[in-house]
């Protein structure tokens, strides 16, 4: 059995979930903490009772330990440099989303993973909730027939402070990456083009664009629309978004919780102006882990078996293309081809 000796790079808010996971995994140990801020690392060490050395760089940590895996939970702007440094020091990498802050950087990382022959997977925990997995399973059984369109609304008003407030496109790069990736997962299709309007609304506390509306054409002929705001006070949606999936036989509704249902046309109605529908719940299978933990389960299994994870960088780059094509469309005012 392989054992995993992990350098945790980036000891901020998100890293806690990752450390918690490792502490419940027999074959994995954190062997070093890395951050540009020693205080952040000290807080993580205290909270999780980690008696491990602290370093300011991956290079130093890798040369002073026998690490073989890096958890990259740093801010998006430094994902690329931290990941490349890990590859150079013979470590596999599991990285928080978004993979990078430009498509060029994401593609460069995919090439580097190949060149160094390294495992490189991205955390897309929102495609690992119990409800989205159950939804996808039912859609592949054809409960609403062939897909016509998918619609996601995302309206929240988080006051983070920190790196997001300074980003040019905080909603699209730091959050919509989840929803776009979920749309690919639900539809089983990639995006082929996008038209996007992105802007920063009145009263926004972000310096970049906190709102975006996008229309994607998907490779299976369906359309995915996204309405998003990180600056919408009142009546919030779930962090998973609020979804409507329309097929040739009916519609699925998912509000991001575990309450999913679908409506299909009642049989034998003949020619009527409006059909009557039968409503049925979608049972949510809650076996095993969900979210971050389920994603990490899958990644470690893939690592053990020498396979690629579901959210391997090569797959994830398709979600990244949606992000950067949407930004390009917003800048140029034109529909942007993706494939
Ligand atoms: N998957 C999710 O649901 C989810 C949720 C929140 C955040 N995230 C992602 O997790 C990542 C971290 O977010 P966060 O909220 O924990 O941010 P944070 O600001 O709380 O923590 C980031 C940490 O990285 C450190 N850091 C910055 N530059 C560094 C460098 N060059 N080398 C080493 N450490 C460095 C900072 O000092 C800080 O301790 C981001 O990519 C974010 O998008 C994911």
Short mmCIF file of C-alpha atoms and ligand atoms in Angstrom, two decimals:
data_model
loop_
_atom_site.label_atom_id
_atom_site.label_comp_id
_atom_site.label_asym_id
_atom_site.label_seq_id
_atom_site.Cartn_x
_atom_site.Cartn_y
_atom_site.Cartn_z
CA UNK A 1 0.00 0.00 0.00
CA UNK A 2 1.30 3.45 -0.94
CA UNK A 3 1.76 5.99 1.86
CA UNK A 4 1.27 9.70 1.35
CA UNK A 5 3.61 12.25 2.94
CA UNK A 6 2.02 15.61 2.40
CA UNK A 7 3.23 19.21 2.38
CA UNK A 8 0.30 21.53 3.06
CA UNK A 9 0.92 24.78 1.16
CA UNK A 10 -1.42 27.65 2.07
CA UNK A 11 -2.69 27.42 5.65
CA UNK A 12 -5.81 29.58 5.25
CA UNK A 13 -9.51 28.97 5.83
CA UNK A 14 -9.95 26.22 3.26
CA UNK A 15 -6.95 24.17 4.36
CA UNK A 16 -8.78 23.10 7.54
CA UNK A 17 -11.09 20.75 5.63
CA UNK A 18 -8.08 19.13 3.96
CA UNK A 19 -6.17 18.62 7.23
CA UNK A 20 -9.28 17.22 8.89
CA UNK A 21 -9.54 14.70 6.06
CA UNK A 22 -5.92 13.59 6.38
CA UNK A 23 -6.23 13.16 10.13
CA UNK A 24 -8.84 10.48 9.47
CA UNK A 25 -6.77 8.69 6.82
CA UNK A 26 -4.37 5.96 7.95
CA UNK A 27 -1.98 6.03 4.99
CA UNK A 28 -1.56 9.84 4.83
CA UNK A 29 0.39 12.26 7.04
CA UNK A 30 1.11 15.97 6.89
CA UNK A 31 4.92 16.26 7.07
CA UNK A 32 5.34 20.04 6.66
CA UNK A 33 3.43 23.31 6.54
CA UNK A 34 4.25 26.06 4.05
CA UNK A 35 2.88 29.59 3.95
CA UNK A 36 4.16 33.11 3.36
CA UNK A 37 2.61 33.94 6.71
CA UNK A 38 4.03 31.90 9.60
CA UNK A 39 1.15 32.90 11.84
CA UNK A 40 -1.41 31.16 9.57
CA UNK A 41 0.65 27.96 9.72
CA UNK A 42 0.98 28.21 13.50
CA UNK A 43 -2.82 28.47 13.85
CA UNK A 44 -3.34 25.34 11.74
CA UNK A 45 -0.64 23.48 13.69
CA UNK A 46 -2.27 24.44 17.02
CA UNK A 47 -5.81 23.67 15.93
CA UNK A 48 -4.93 20.21 14.56
CA UNK A 49 -2.10 19.44 17.02
CA UNK A 50 0.42 19.07 14.17
CA UNK A 51 4.00 18.80 15.34
CA UNK A 52 5.64 19.35 11.93
CA UNK A 53 8.20 21.83 10.60
CA UNK A 54 7.21 25.11 8.95
CA UNK A 55 8.82 26.49 5.77
CA UNK A 56 8.37 29.54 3.59
CA UNK A 57 8.70 27.58 0.31
CA UNK A 58 7.82 24.23 -1.23
CA UNK A 59 11.43 23.86 -2.40
CA UNK A 60 12.76 24.04 1.16
CA UNK A 61 10.01 21.81 2.57
CA UNK A 62 10.52 19.18 -0.14
CA UNK A 63 14.29 19.10 0.31
CA UNK A 64 14.04 18.73 4.12
CA UNK A 65 11.28 16.07 4.19
CA UNK A 66 10.47 12.91 2.25
CA UNK A 67 7.18 14.34 0.90
CA UNK A 68 5.56 12.83 -2.18
CA UNK A 69 2.37 14.91 -2.34
CA UNK A 70 1.53 18.63 -2.13
CA UNK A 71 -1.86 20.00 -1.09
CA UNK A 72 -2.05 23.39 -2.80
CA UNK A 73 -4.63 25.46 -0.91
CA UNK A 74 -3.05 28.83 -1.62
CA UNK A 75 -4.81 31.78 -3.24
CA UNK A 76 -5.59 31.42 -6.99
CA UNK A 77 -2.85 33.85 -8.12
CA UNK A 78 -0.08 31.55 -6.85
CA UNK A 79 -1.57 28.12 -7.74
CA UNK A 80 0.64 27.93 -10.82
CA UNK A 81 3.99 28.74 -9.19
CA UNK A 82 3.32 26.47 -6.18
CA UNK A 83 2.23 23.55 -8.40
CA UNK A 84 5.25 23.90 -10.71
CA UNK A 85 7.60 24.02 -7.74
CA UNK A 86 5.99 20.83 -6.38
CA UNK A 87 6.44 19.04 -9.73
CA UNK A 88 10.10 20.12 -9.85
CA UNK A 89 10.54 18.50 -6.43
CA UNK A 90 8.99 15.17 -7.47
CA UNK A 91 5.65 15.67 -5.75
CA UNK A 92 2.16 14.95 -7.04
CA UNK A 93 -0.32 17.78 -6.51
CA UNK A 94 -3.92 18.15 -5.43
CA UNK A 95 -4.92 21.80 -5.84
CA UNK A 96 -7.89 23.91 -4.81
CA UNK A 97 -9.97 25.40 -7.60
CA UNK A 98 -9.44 27.42 -9.76
CA UNK A 99 -6.49 25.62 -11.37
CA UNK A 100 -5.01 28.98 -12.47
CA UNK A 101 -5.94 32.57 -13.19
CA UNK A 102 -5.47 32.40 -16.98
CA UNK A 103 -6.11 29.76 -19.63
CA UNK A 104 -2.47 29.92 -20.74
CA UNK A 105 -1.35 29.16 -17.20
CA UNK A 106 -3.84 26.26 -16.93
CA UNK A 107 -2.58 24.78 -20.22
CA UNK A 108 1.02 25.23 -19.10
CA UNK A 109 0.22 23.27 -15.93
CA UNK A 110 -1.40 20.43 -17.91
CA UNK A 111 1.78 20.22 -20.06
CA UNK A 112 4.02 20.34 -16.98
CA UNK A 113 2.08 17.50 -15.30
CA UNK A 114 2.72 15.40 -18.44
CA UNK A 115 6.37 16.44 -18.71
CA UNK A 116 7.11 15.60 -15.05
CA UNK A 117 4.78 12.56 -15.17
CA UNK A 118 2.90 13.80 -12.11
CA UNK A 119 -0.62 13.32 -10.79
CA UNK A 120 -2.38 16.67 -10.81
CA UNK A 121 -6.03 16.94 -9.83
CA UNK A 122 -8.23 19.90 -8.95
CA UNK A 123 -10.71 20.18 -6.08
CA UNK A 124 -14.19 20.55 -7.59
CA UNK A 125 -16.10 19.47 -4.50
CA UNK A 126 -19.43 20.82 -5.79
CA UNK A 127 -19.67 17.96 -8.28
CA UNK A 128 -19.34 15.55 -5.35
CA UNK A 129 -22.41 16.37 -3.22
CA UNK A 130 -24.85 13.54 -2.60
CA UNK A 131 -27.57 15.42 -4.44
CA UNK A 132 -25.66 16.21 -7.66
CA UNK A 133 -24.34 12.62 -7.89
CA UNK A 134 -27.91 11.27 -7.51
CA UNK A 135 -29.19 13.81 -10.03
CA UNK A 136 -26.58 12.84 -12.62
CA UNK A 137 -27.33 9.15 -12.15
CA UNK A 138 -31.05 9.69 -12.81
CA UNK A 139 -30.44 11.96 -15.81
CA UNK A 140 -28.27 9.30 -17.45
CA UNK A 141 -31.23 6.90 -17.07
CA UNK A 142 -33.21 9.30 -19.27
CA UNK A 143 -35.89 10.38 -16.75
CA UNK A 144 -36.54 13.61 -18.69
CA UNK A 145 -35.50 12.34 -22.12
CA UNK A 146 -32.90 14.14 -24.23
CA UNK A 147 -31.45 17.35 -22.80
CA UNK A 148 -32.71 20.63 -24.21
CA UNK A 149 -31.29 23.10 -21.72
CA UNK A 150 -29.82 23.60 -18.25
CA UNK A 151 -30.29 26.78 -16.20
CA UNK A 152 -28.43 27.78 -13.05
CA UNK A 153 -29.13 30.79 -10.82
CA UNK A 154 -26.55 31.79 -8.24
CA UNK A 155 -27.34 34.79 -6.03
CA UNK A 156 -25.45 35.39 -2.80
CA UNK A 157 -23.80 38.34 -1.04
CA UNK A 158 -20.70 37.12 0.83
CA UNK A 159 -18.52 39.80 2.41
CA UNK A 160 -15.21 37.89 2.33
CA UNK A 161 -12.56 40.56 2.47
CA UNK A 162 -9.18 39.20 1.32
CA UNK A 163 -8.03 38.15 -2.16
CA UNK A 164 -11.49 38.03 -3.81
CA UNK A 165 -12.17 41.74 -3.23
CA UNK A 166 -9.14 42.61 -5.37
CA UNK A 167 -9.74 40.20 -8.30
CA UNK A 168 -10.85 41.54 -11.71
CA UNK A 169 -13.47 38.78 -12.15
CA UNK A 170 -14.04 37.37 -8.65
CA UNK A 171 -17.41 35.75 -9.40
CA UNK A 172 -16.43 34.03 -12.66
CA UNK A 173 -12.91 32.94 -11.66
CA UNK A 174 -13.37 32.08 -8.02
CA UNK A 175 -16.99 30.85 -7.91
CA UNK A 176 -18.59 30.28 -11.32
CA UNK A 177 -15.81 27.77 -12.02
CA UNK A 178 -17.79 25.50 -9.64
CA UNK A 179 -21.13 26.08 -11.38
CA UNK A 180 -19.61 25.70 -14.87
CA UNK A 181 -17.91 22.48 -13.79
CA UNK A 182 -21.22 21.27 -12.30
CA UNK A 183 -22.96 22.00 -15.63
CA UNK A 184 -20.38 19.86 -17.46
CA UNK A 185 -20.85 17.10 -14.89
CA UNK A 186 -24.67 17.20 -15.03
CA UNK A 187 -24.86 17.37 -18.82
CA UNK A 188 -21.92 15.09 -19.60
CA UNK A 189 -21.05 17.66 -22.28
CA UNK A 190 -18.40 20.34 -22.81
CA UNK A 191 -19.05 23.94 -23.78
CA UNK A 192 -18.52 24.93 -27.41
CA UNK A 193 -19.25 28.67 -27.24
CA UNK A 194 -20.30 31.42 -24.82
CA UNK A 195 -21.80 34.86 -24.75
CA UNK A 196 -21.30 36.68 -21.44
CA UNK A 197 -22.18 40.01 -19.88
CA UNK A 198 -20.10 40.70 -16.77
CA UNK A 199 -20.23 43.87 -14.65
CA UNK A 200 -19.87 45.28 -11.17
CA UNK A 201 -23.27 46.43 -9.87
CA UNK A 202 -24.05 49.57 -7.88
CA UNK A 203 -23.18 49.24 -4.22
CA UNK A 204 -20.69 46.41 -4.84
CA UNK A 205 -17.91 45.94 -2.29
CA UNK A 206 -15.73 44.13 -4.86
CA UNK A 207 -13.31 46.05 -7.05
CA UNK A 208 -13.85 43.62 -9.96
CA UNK A 209 -17.04 42.32 -11.60
CA UNK A 210 -19.32 40.63 -9.07
CA UNK A 211 -22.16 39.84 -11.51
CA UNK A 212 -22.25 37.76 -14.71
CA UNK A 213 -24.86 36.35 -17.08
CA UNK A 214 -23.72 33.72 -19.57
CA UNK A 215 -25.21 31.63 -22.37
CA UNK A 216 -23.17 28.54 -23.28
CA UNK A 217 -23.82 26.23 -26.22
CA UNK A 218 -22.90 22.69 -25.19
CA UNK A 219 -21.40 19.88 -27.26
CA UNK A 220 -24.61 17.78 -27.00
CA UNK A 221 -26.67 20.51 -28.68
CA UNK A 222 -28.18 21.80 -25.42
CA UNK A 223 -27.78 25.28 -23.93
CA UNK A 224 -26.57 26.15 -20.43
CA UNK A 225 -27.48 29.56 -19.00
CA UNK A 226 -25.88 31.02 -15.89
CA UNK A 227 -27.16 34.00 -13.92
CA UNK A 228 -24.79 34.86 -11.10
CA UNK A 229 -24.12 37.50 -8.50
CA UNK A 230 -21.84 37.67 -5.51
CA UNK A 231 -23.38 40.99 -4.56
CA UNK A 232 -27.11 40.14 -4.30
CA UNK A 233 -28.46 40.93 -0.84
CA UNK A 234 -31.63 39.06 0.12
CA UNK A 235 -33.31 35.78 -0.89
CA UNK A 236 -30.02 33.92 -1.38
CA UNK A 237 -29.75 30.76 -3.45
CA UNK A 238 -27.73 27.82 -2.20
CA UNK A 239 -23.95 27.83 -2.77
CA UNK A 240 -24.65 24.99 -5.19
CA UNK A 241 -26.99 27.27 -7.14
CA UNK A 242 -30.61 26.73 -8.09
CA UNK A 243 -31.12 24.57 -11.18
CA UNK A 244 -33.71 23.70 -13.85
CA UNK A 245 -32.90 20.97 -16.36
CA UNK A 246 -35.29 20.63 -19.29
CA UNK A 247 -35.53 17.52 -21.46
CA UNK A 248 -37.82 16.23 -24.20
CA UNK A 249 -40.05 14.44 -21.65
CA UNK A 250 -40.00 16.82 -18.68
CA UNK A 251 -38.06 18.95 -16.20
CA UNK A 252 -35.86 18.41 -13.13
CA UNK A 253 -35.75 21.04 -10.39
CA UNK A 254 -32.84 21.19 -7.94
CA UNK A 255 -32.53 24.08 -5.48
CA UNK A 256 -29.10 22.90 -4.30
CA UNK A 257 -30.53 21.06 -1.28
CA UNK A 258 -31.35 17.36 -0.98
CA UNK A 259 -34.92 18.01 -2.19
CA UNK A 260 -34.89 17.24 -5.91
CA UNK A 261 -37.88 16.41 -8.08
CA UNK A 262 -38.88 16.02 -11.68
CA UNK A 263 -42.10 16.44 -13.61
CA UNK A 264 -42.96 14.49 -16.74
CA UNK A 265 -46.00 14.55 -19.01
CA UNK A 266 -48.85 12.33 -17.78
CA UNK A 267 -49.60 9.70 -20.43
CA UNK A 268 -52.80 9.43 -22.54
CA UNK A 269 -53.80 13.10 -22.56
CA UNK A 270 -54.25 13.40 -26.30
CA UNK A 271 -53.96 16.86 -27.87
CA UNK A 272 -54.23 19.48 -25.11
CA UNK A 273 -53.12 23.12 -24.94
CA UNK A 274 -51.12 22.54 -21.76
CA UNK A 275 -50.23 19.06 -20.52
CA UNK A 276 -50.71 17.80 -17.02
CA UNK A 277 -47.68 16.48 -15.23
CA UNK A 278 -46.69 13.81 -12.80
CA UNK A 279 -44.22 14.95 -10.09
CA UNK A 280 -41.74 12.53 -8.53
CA UNK A 281 -38.89 13.02 -6.05
CA UNK A 282 -35.34 11.99 -6.88
CA UNK A 283 -34.02 9.87 -4.04
CA UNK A 284 -30.68 11.16 -2.77
CA UNK A 285 -28.16 8.41 -2.09
CA UNK A 286 -26.21 9.40 1.02
CA UNK A 287 -23.76 6.52 1.21
CA UNK A 288 -20.08 7.32 1.74
CA UNK A 289 -18.64 10.82 1.96
CA UNK A 290 -19.74 13.90 0.06
CA UNK A 291 -18.21 17.23 -1.00
CA UNK A 292 -14.51 17.76 -0.30
CA UNK A 293 -14.13 14.43 1.47
CA UNK A 294 -15.70 12.43 -1.36
CA UNK A 295 -13.55 14.24 -3.89
CA UNK A 296 -10.43 13.50 -1.84
CA UNK A 297 -11.53 9.83 -1.53
CA UNK A 298 -11.66 9.63 -5.33
CA UNK A 299 -8.33 11.40 -5.78
CA UNK A 300 -6.48 9.18 -3.31
CA UNK A 301 -8.01 6.06 -4.87
CA UNK A 302 -6.81 7.22 -8.28
CA UNK A 303 -3.35 7.96 -6.85
CA UNK A 304 -3.16 4.48 -5.29
CA UNK A 305 -4.21 2.83 -8.54
CA UNK A 306 -1.89 4.95 -10.69
CA UNK A 307 -4.92 6.38 -12.52
CA UNK A 308 -6.19 9.85 -13.35
CA UNK A 309 -8.80 11.39 -11.05
CA UNK A 310 -12.21 12.42 -12.37
CA UNK A 311 -11.09 16.04 -11.88
CA UNK A 312 -7.65 15.52 -13.38
CA UNK A 313 -6.13 18.72 -14.80
CA UNK A 314 -6.85 17.59 -18.37
CA UNK A 315 -10.56 17.33 -17.61
CA UNK A 316 -10.56 20.48 -15.50
CA UNK A 317 -9.10 22.55 -18.30
CA UNK A 318 -12.49 22.17 -20.08
CA UNK A 319 -14.15 23.97 -17.13
CA UNK A 320 -11.35 26.57 -17.15
CA UNK A 321 -12.01 27.21 -20.85
CA UNK A 322 -15.60 28.16 -19.94
CA UNK A 323 -14.30 30.64 -17.35
CA UNK A 324 -11.82 32.43 -19.60
CA UNK A 325 -14.02 32.36 -22.71
CA UNK A 326 -16.79 34.01 -20.64
CA UNK A 327 -14.38 36.73 -19.54
CA UNK A 328 -13.19 37.25 -23.12
CA UNK A 329 -16.78 37.49 -24.33
CA UNK A 330 -17.57 40.09 -21.66
CA UNK A 331 -14.51 42.12 -22.68
CA UNK A 332 -15.14 41.97 -26.43
CA UNK A 333 -18.95 41.99 -26.35
CA UNK A 334 -18.87 39.02 -28.75
CA UNK A 335 -19.80 35.35 -28.63
CA UNK A 336 -16.58 33.37 -28.10
CA UNK A 337 -15.94 29.95 -29.62
CA UNK A 338 -14.55 27.42 -27.13
CA UNK A 339 -14.25 24.25 -29.28
N1 LIG B 1 -13.65 24.33 -2.98
C1 LIG B 1 -14.28 25.24 -2.27
O1 LIG B 1 -15.47 25.11 -1.95
C2 LIG B 1 -13.53 26.46 -1.84
C3 LIG B 1 -14.07 27.34 -0.89
C4 LIG B 1 -13.29 28.44 -0.51
C5 LIG B 1 -12.04 28.65 -1.08
N2 LIG B 1 -11.58 27.78 -2.02
C6 LIG B 1 -10.29 27.99 -2.67
O2 LIG B 1 -9.26 27.66 -1.76
C7 LIG B 1 -8.12 28.49 -2.00
C8 LIG B 1 -7.74 29.21 -0.70
O3 LIG B 1 -8.85 29.96 -0.28
P1 LIG B 1 -8.96 30.42 1.25
O4 LIG B 1 -10.34 30.95 1.40
O5 LIG B 1 -8.45 29.35 2.15
O6 LIG B 1 -7.94 31.66 1.22
P2 LIG B 1 -7.15 32.28 2.48
O7 LIG B 1 -6.77 33.64 2.06
O8 LIG B 1 -7.91 32.07 3.75
O9 LIG B 1 -5.84 31.34 2.60
C9 LIG B 1 -4.83 31.32 1.63
C10 LIG B 1 -3.51 31.04 2.31
O10 LIG B 1 -2.51 30.95 1.31
C11 LIG B 1 -1.35 31.64 1.78
N3 LIG B 1 -0.50 32.02 0.66
C12 LIG B 1 -0.63 33.06 -0.20
N4 LIG B 1 0.37 33.06 -1.09
C13 LIG B 1 1.17 32.00 -0.79
C14 LIG B 1 2.36 31.47 -1.35
N5 LIG B 1 2.96 32.04 -2.41
N6 LIG B 1 2.91 30.37 -0.78
C15 LIG B 1 2.34 29.80 0.31
N7 LIG B 1 1.19 30.25 0.88
C16 LIG B 1 0.62 31.34 0.33
C17 LIG B 1 -1.92 32.84 2.55
O11 LIG B 1 -0.96 33.41 3.41
C18 LIG B 1 -3.08 32.16 3.29
O12 LIG B 1 -2.68 31.62 4.52
C19 LIG B 1 -8.52 29.43 -3.14
O13 LIG B 1 -8.07 28.91 -4.36
C20 LIG B 1 -10.03 29.41 -3.11
O14 LIG B 1 -10.63 29.65 -4.36
C21 LIG B 1 -12.28 26.70 -2.38
#
